[in-house]
Tab-separated table of C-alpha atoms in Angstrom:
chain	number	residue	atom	x	y	z
D	10	UNK	CA	5.940	-62.835	-19.910
D	11	UNK	CA	6.867	-61.144	-23.246
D	12	UNK	CA	10.719	-62.722	-23.007
D	13	UNK	CA	9.181	-66.202	-22.436
D	14	UNK	CA	6.781	-65.773	-25.655
D	15	UNK	CA	9.871	-64.842	-27.228
D	16	UNK	CA	11.806	-67.519	-26.589
D	17	UNK	CA	8.478	-69.862	-27.540
D	18	UNK	CA	7.747	-68.422	-30.588
D	19	UNK	CA	11.755	-67.739	-31.847
D	20	UNK	CA	11.778	-69.690	-34.799
D	21	UNK	CA	8.589	-68.161	-35.979
D	22	UNK	CA	9.092	-64.965	-35.220
D	23	UNK	CA	12.342	-65.338	-37.023
D	24	UNK	CA	10.802	-66.720	-40.135
D	25	UNK	CA	8.035	-63.958	-40.088
D	26	UNK	CA	11.606	-61.356	-40.624
D	27	UNK	CA	13.121	-63.720	-43.056
D	28	UNK	CA	11.661	-62.143	-46.569
D	29	UNK	CA	12.532	-58.786	-45.307
D	30	UNK	CA	16.566	-60.184	-44.740
D	31	UNK	CA	16.050	-61.596	-48.440
D	32	UNK	CA	15.245	-58.486	-49.550
D	33	UNK	CA	17.494	-56.110	-47.913
D	34	UNK	CA	20.791	-58.012	-48.232
D	35	UNK	CA	19.937	-58.465	-51.947
D	36	UNK	CA	18.768	-55.122	-52.680
D	37	UNK	CA	21.716	-53.492	-50.544
D	38	UNK	CA	24.418	-55.358	-48.614
D	39	UNK	CA	25.172	-58.209	-51.984
D	40	UNK	CA	26.120	-55.135	-54.104
D	41	UNK	CA	27.782	-53.510	-51.143
D	42	UNK	CA	30.202	-56.434	-50.969
D	43	UNK	CA	30.180	-57.873	-54.195
D	44	UNK	CA	30.253	-54.755	-56.187
D	45	UNK	CA	31.072	-51.256	-54.460
D	46	UNK	CA	34.146	-52.838	-52.420
D	47	UNK	CA	36.136	-54.692	-55.507
D	48	UNK	CA	35.702	-51.640	-57.247
D	49	UNK	CA	37.270	-49.375	-55.036
D	50	UNK	CA	40.299	-50.738	-55.393
D	51	UNK	CA	40.589	-50.473	-59.530
D	52	UNK	CA	41.439	-47.739	-61.402
D	53	UNK	CA	38.041	-47.960	-63.735
D	54	UNK	CA	36.678	-45.523	-66.202
D	55	UNK	CA	33.270	-46.634	-66.799
D	56	UNK	CA	33.690	-45.261	-70.526
D	57	UNK	CA	37.112	-46.443	-71.486
D	58	UNK	CA	36.120	-49.709	-69.710
D	59	UNK	CA	39.340	-50.401	-68.700
D	60	UNK	CA	40.057	-51.873	-65.529
D	61	UNK	CA	43.007	-51.920	-63.395
D	62	UNK	CA	44.186	-53.169	-59.616
D	63	UNK	CA	45.232	-50.360	-57.375
D	64	UNK	CA	44.943	-51.772	-54.291
D	65	UNK	CA	44.170	-48.472	-51.673
D	66	UNK	CA	45.455	-45.726	-54.060
D	67	UNK	CA	42.127	-44.467	-54.408
D	68	UNK	CA	41.498	-44.372	-50.501
D	69	UNK	CA	45.207	-42.820	-49.830
D	70	UNK	CA	43.897	-39.956	-52.753
D	71	UNK	CA	40.558	-39.371	-51.114
D	72	UNK	CA	42.498	-37.688	-48.039
D	73	UNK	CA	43.962	-35.096	-50.832
D	74	UNK	CA	40.971	-34.525	-52.386
D	75	UNK	CA	40.185	-30.839	-51.473
D	76	UNK	CA	36.763	-30.786	-52.830
D	77	UNK	CA	35.979	-34.169	-51.070
D	78	UNK	CA	37.151	-33.367	-47.925
D	79	UNK	CA	34.784	-30.055	-48.294
D	80	UNK	CA	32.172	-32.404	-49.172
D	81	UNK	CA	32.562	-34.150	-45.683
D	82	UNK	CA	32.629	-31.178	-43.950
D	83	UNK	CA	29.734	-29.756	-45.520
D	84	UNK	CA	27.689	-33.140	-45.139
D	85	UNK	CA	28.708	-33.175	-41.153
D	86	UNK	CA	27.828	-29.521	-40.769
D	87	UNK	CA	24.264	-29.692	-42.674
D	88	UNK	CA	23.666	-33.334	-40.574
D	89	UNK	CA	24.325	-31.892	-36.968
D	90	UNK	CA	21.947	-28.839	-37.574
D	91	UNK	CA	19.572	-30.067	-39.717
D	92	UNK	CA	19.075	-33.401	-37.145
D	93	UNK	CA	18.622	-30.653	-34.026
D	94	UNK	CA	16.925	-28.411	-36.082
D	95	UNK	CA	14.228	-30.880	-37.513
D	96	UNK	CA	14.178	-32.731	-34.451
D	97	UNK	CA	13.634	-30.300	-31.491
D	98	UNK	CA	11.016	-28.683	-34.290
D	99	UNK	CA	9.337	-32.486	-34.980
D	100	UNK	CA	9.337	-32.741	-30.620
D	101	UNK	CA	7.530	-29.553	-30.191
D	102	UNK	CA	4.895	-30.085	-32.782
D	103	UNK	CA	4.161	-33.315	-31.659
D	104	UNK	CA	4.141	-32.012	-28.078
D	105	UNK	CA	1.272	-29.792	-29.158
D	106	UNK	CA	-0.098	-32.463	-31.060
D	107	UNK	CA	-1.105	-34.543	-28.543
D	108	UNK	CA	-2.804	-31.943	-26.157
D	109	UNK	CA	-6.680	-31.263	-27.048
D	110	UNK	CA	-6.286	-29.521	-30.109
D	111	UNK	CA	-9.124	-29.295	-32.731
D	112	UNK	CA	-7.997	-30.858	-36.038
D	113	UNK	CA	-4.894	-32.647	-35.370
D	114	UNK	CA	-5.330	-34.900	-38.012
D	115	UNK	CA	-5.448	-32.353	-40.418
D	116	UNK	CA	-2.634	-30.579	-38.804
D	117	UNK	CA	-0.552	-33.527	-38.882
D	118	UNK	CA	-1.068	-34.540	-42.726
D	119	UNK	CA	-0.052	-30.986	-43.537
D	120	UNK	CA	3.297	-31.432	-41.680
D	121	UNK	CA	3.615	-35.083	-42.743
D	122	UNK	CA	2.933	-33.561	-46.377
D	123	UNK	CA	6.446	-32.455	-47.243
D	124	UNK	CA	8.090	-36.144	-46.530
D	125	UNK	CA	5.919	-37.698	-49.288
D	126	UNK	CA	7.376	-34.989	-51.783
D	127	UNK	CA	10.311	-35.981	-54.065
D	128	UNK	CA	13.080	-33.927	-52.870
D	129	UNK	CA	13.382	-32.332	-56.630
D	130	UNK	CA	9.984	-31.163	-55.907
D	131	UNK	CA	10.324	-29.617	-52.338
D	132	UNK	CA	13.538	-27.776	-53.790
D	133	UNK	CA	11.780	-26.194	-56.716
D	134	UNK	CA	8.956	-24.994	-54.651
D	135	UNK	CA	11.388	-23.595	-51.806
D	136	UNK	CA	13.968	-22.210	-55.114
D	137	UNK	CA	10.389	-20.275	-55.865
D	138	UNK	CA	10.226	-18.717	-52.395
D	139	UNK	CA	13.658	-18.120	-51.782
D	140	UNK	CA	14.093	-16.150	-55.068
D	141	UNK	CA	10.640	-14.622	-55.913
D	142	UNK	CA	7.794	-14.626	-52.205
D	143	UNK	CA	11.170	-13.671	-49.950
D	144	UNK	CA	12.035	-10.824	-51.489
D	145	UNK	CA	8.753	-9.579	-52.709
D	146	UNK	CA	7.642	-9.914	-48.799
D	147	UNK	CA	10.747	-7.903	-48.029
D	148	UNK	CA	9.127	-5.019	-50.894
D	149	UNK	CA	6.129	-5.095	-49.588
D	150	UNK	CA	7.286	-4.634	-46.141
D	151	UNK	CA	10.002	-1.824	-46.889
D	152	UNK	CA	12.816	-4.327	-45.545
D	153	UNK	CA	15.597	-3.958	-47.519
D	154	UNK	CA	17.876	-6.777	-45.926
D	155	UNK	CA	14.686	-9.449	-46.770
D	156	UNK	CA	14.384	-8.138	-50.095
D	157	UNK	CA	18.048	-8.052	-51.379
D	158	UNK	CA	19.130	-11.317	-49.634
D	159	UNK	CA	21.525	-13.409	-51.731
D	160	UNK	CA	20.349	-17.425	-51.701
D	161	UNK	CA	22.511	-18.788	-53.632
D	162	UNK	CA	24.790	-16.534	-54.721
D	163	UNK	CA	27.362	-16.705	-51.944
D	164	UNK	CA	28.244	-20.004	-50.088
D	165	UNK	CA	26.943	-19.056	-46.810
D	166	UNK	CA	23.126	-18.491	-47.933
D	167	UNK	CA	23.185	-21.158	-49.841
D	168	UNK	CA	24.220	-23.568	-47.355
D	169	UNK	CA	21.922	-21.737	-45.251
D	170	UNK	CA	19.012	-22.633	-47.623
D	171	UNK	CA	19.772	-26.176	-47.984
D	172	UNK	CA	19.544	-26.516	-44.294
D	173	UNK	CA	16.415	-25.337	-44.176
D	174	UNK	CA	14.829	-27.353	-46.938
D	175	UNK	CA	16.860	-30.323	-45.705
D	176	UNK	CA	14.917	-30.232	-42.134
D	177	UNK	CA	12.080	-28.847	-43.070
D	178	UNK	CA	11.474	-32.046	-45.165
D	179	UNK	CA	12.066	-34.445	-42.555
D	180	UNK	CA	10.228	-33.107	-39.988
D	181	UNK	CA	6.619	-33.995	-40.653
D	182	UNK	CA	8.177	-37.958	-40.474
D	183	UNK	CA	9.935	-37.392	-37.270
D	184	UNK	CA	6.729	-35.732	-35.643
D	185	UNK	CA	4.509	-39.041	-36.502
D	186	UNK	CA	6.882	-40.821	-34.768
D	187	UNK	CA	6.951	-38.622	-32.104
D	188	UNK	CA	3.192	-38.277	-31.526
D	189	UNK	CA	2.923	-42.257	-31.617
D	190	UNK	CA	5.463	-42.238	-28.394
D	191	UNK	CA	3.721	-39.879	-27.156
D	192	UNK	CA	0.828	-41.902	-27.168
D	193	UNK	CA	2.275	-44.815	-25.281
D	194	UNK	CA	3.379	-42.950	-22.465
D	195	UNK	CA	0.422	-44.639	-19.809
D	196	UNK	CA	-1.661	-41.208	-18.553
D	197	UNK	CA	-1.450	-42.053	-14.931
D	198	UNK	CA	2.099	-42.093	-15.053
D	199	UNK	CA	1.479	-38.403	-16.477
D	200	UNK	CA	-1.005	-37.649	-13.749
D	201	UNK	CA	0.899	-38.985	-10.746
D	202	UNK	CA	3.930	-36.703	-11.700
D	203	UNK	CA	1.546	-33.892	-12.033
D	204	UNK	CA	-0.456	-34.896	-8.458
D	205	UNK	CA	3.557	-34.451	-7.223
D	206	UNK	CA	4.054	-31.111	-8.060
D	207	UNK	CA	5.555	-32.278	-11.441
D	208	UNK	CA	4.087	-29.724	-14.520
D	209	UNK	CA	5.461	-27.554	-17.218
D	210	UNK	CA	8.784	-28.241	-18.540
D	211	UNK	CA	10.068	-29.915	-15.773
D	212	UNK	CA	7.211	-32.907	-16.603
D	213	UNK	CA	8.773	-33.085	-20.432
D	214	UNK	CA	12.599	-33.320	-19.103
D	215	UNK	CA	12.264	-35.625	-15.887
D	216	UNK	CA	9.295	-37.804	-17.180
D	217	UNK	CA	8.099	-37.336	-20.882
D	218	UNK	CA	10.952	-36.911	-22.211
D	219	UNK	CA	13.031	-40.120	-21.065
D	220	UNK	CA	9.993	-42.408	-21.333
D	221	UNK	CA	10.448	-40.758	-25.100
D	222	UNK	CA	14.056	-42.173	-24.953
D	223	UNK	CA	12.943	-45.447	-27.748
D	224	UNK	CA	11.340	-42.759	-30.258
D	225	UNK	CA	14.175	-40.436	-29.918
D	226	UNK	CA	16.746	-43.349	-30.775
D	227	UNK	CA	15.021	-44.408	-33.836
D	228	UNK	CA	14.555	-40.571	-34.707
D	229	UNK	CA	18.210	-39.680	-34.184
D	230	UNK	CA	19.787	-42.865	-36.221
D	231	UNK	CA	16.530	-42.090	-39.285
D	232	UNK	CA	18.020	-38.392	-39.094
D	233	UNK	CA	21.533	-39.592	-39.399
D	234	UNK	CA	21.409	-41.653	-42.060
D	235	UNK	CA	19.146	-39.072	-44.157
D	236	UNK	CA	21.334	-36.319	-43.414
D	237	UNK	CA	24.283	-38.091	-44.927
D	238	UNK	CA	22.626	-39.827	-47.803
D	239	UNK	CA	21.521	-35.912	-48.984
D	240	UNK	CA	21.449	-36.331	-52.344
D	241	UNK	CA	18.578	-34.931	-54.385
D	242	UNK	CA	18.200	-31.629	-52.862
D	243	UNK	CA	21.104	-30.154	-53.222
D	244	UNK	CA	21.037	-30.840	-56.547
D	245	UNK	CA	17.977	-29.812	-57.282
D	246	UNK	CA	17.963	-26.294	-55.456
D	247	UNK	CA	22.199	-25.038	-55.673
D	248	UNK	CA	23.529	-27.870	-58.280
D	249	UNK	CA	26.379	-28.220	-55.017
D	250	UNK	CA	27.413	-24.404	-55.559
D	251	UNK	CA	28.200	-22.520	-55.975
D	252	UNK	CA	32.050	-23.322	-56.362
D	253	UNK	CA	31.131	-26.158	-54.514
D	254	UNK	CA	30.480	-25.345	-51.429
D	255	UNK	CA	27.007	-26.795	-50.728
D	256	UNK	CA	28.135	-30.326	-52.236
D	257	UNK	CA	27.765	-33.032	-49.987
D	258	UNK	CA	29.231	-36.497	-50.107
D	259	UNK	CA	26.069	-38.330	-51.994
D	260	UNK	CA	26.665	-35.257	-54.795
D	261	UNK	CA	30.372	-35.249	-54.289
D	262	UNK	CA	30.611	-39.396	-55.797
D	263	UNK	CA	27.550	-38.838	-58.495
D	264	UNK	CA	29.817	-36.233	-59.821
D	265	UNK	CA	33.030	-37.977	-60.120
D	266	UNK	CA	30.740	-41.418	-60.774
D	267	UNK	CA	28.533	-40.462	-63.600
D	268	UNK	CA	30.251	-36.937	-64.599
D	269	UNK	CA	34.203	-37.949	-64.844
D	270	UNK	CA	33.371	-41.477	-64.838
D	271	UNK	CA	36.262	-42.565	-62.258
D	272	UNK	CA	34.027	-45.466	-61.436
D	273	UNK	CA	36.501	-46.803	-59.166
D	274	UNK	CA	37.484	-43.406	-57.092
D	275	UNK	CA	33.754	-43.246	-56.766
D	276	UNK	CA	33.204	-46.046	-55.279
D	277	UNK	CA	35.768	-46.156	-52.592
D	278	UNK	CA	34.471	-42.499	-51.307
D	279	UNK	CA	31.071	-44.656	-51.242
D	280	UNK	CA	32.529	-47.269	-49.297
D	281	UNK	CA	34.557	-44.227	-46.971
D	282	UNK	CA	30.954	-42.780	-46.304
D	283	UNK	CA	29.342	-46.295	-45.362
D	284	UNK	CA	31.901	-46.357	-42.923
D	285	UNK	CA	30.920	-42.968	-41.604
D	286	UNK	CA	27.696	-43.341	-41.388
D	287	UNK	CA	27.769	-46.389	-39.744
D	288	UNK	CA	30.265	-45.734	-36.910
D	289	UNK	CA	28.193	-42.754	-36.109
D	290	UNK	CA	24.995	-44.588	-36.155
D	291	UNK	CA	26.478	-47.355	-33.779
D	292	UNK	CA	27.762	-44.466	-31.521
D	293	UNK	CA	24.423	-43.061	-31.342
D	294	UNK	CA	22.426	-46.090	-30.805
D	295	UNK	CA	24.876	-47.136	-27.924
D	296	UNK	CA	24.219	-43.678	-25.824
D	297	UNK	CA	21.050	-42.846	-26.475
D	298	UNK	CA	20.156	-47.180	-25.628
D	299	UNK	CA	21.822	-46.464	-22.260
D	300	UNK	CA	19.327	-43.594	-21.591
D	301	UNK	CA	15.722	-45.696	-22.626
D	302	UNK	CA	13.728	-46.040	-19.542
D	303	UNK	CA	11.506	-49.805	-19.116
D	304	UNK	CA	8.105	-49.061	-18.550
């Protein structure tokens, strides 16, 4: 029935999508194709204003840029850990709120609030927690290891701090999508599974999670895009330090474009970032869509 209605009203549905596609094309696609892409083949210093065509020189240079390679490695590490942690936590919270719990709306609001706060404010709040609240708690509990943690003094702890804050901020939005997905699962399917003895963890893995795969697909796509574009939290929390250990790809591009004014070189990095995210998102969508179950 739904396929028949789609074929019958196909032009109408496409017309509804047209305004969004025009805005998306004007704001993202056109600047990418007619701005960033051609600039990536230029040797362009933004302050001097001189441009010269260099071909693939900027792209070849990327593979010998140690700072950029480290930024790519850290961004991948940040993406993997934050995506796994935030999605697992979001699903756990959503599953809990799908039960008969009092004040569900209030709890959802508390988890969602970090998502609507700017990354700069989130970073300032967590900077206070890392440098003041946690050491004070350690002193009260007489735990020297907790009170003497140097969150921003060494690369490992700085990386840990960025991962924690990034995952914490994104959990609320993912949780809301998981809640919506769980509520679309028919209750009679769950009841039938329970009558057949499928309860507890088995019910989650064999019934709810397969039926929730469309939501998982969306959440993984959103998480991947957000993690690889991470900029405001690393900039405000650590500034990319110490010794560029927490510098993401986006922050590295910003430093080159508006710090060293290497506009052409930064454009080449932007194109590479686009290709990395597009490739990972493409394979993720193919893999997760194959596991989706039609109800």
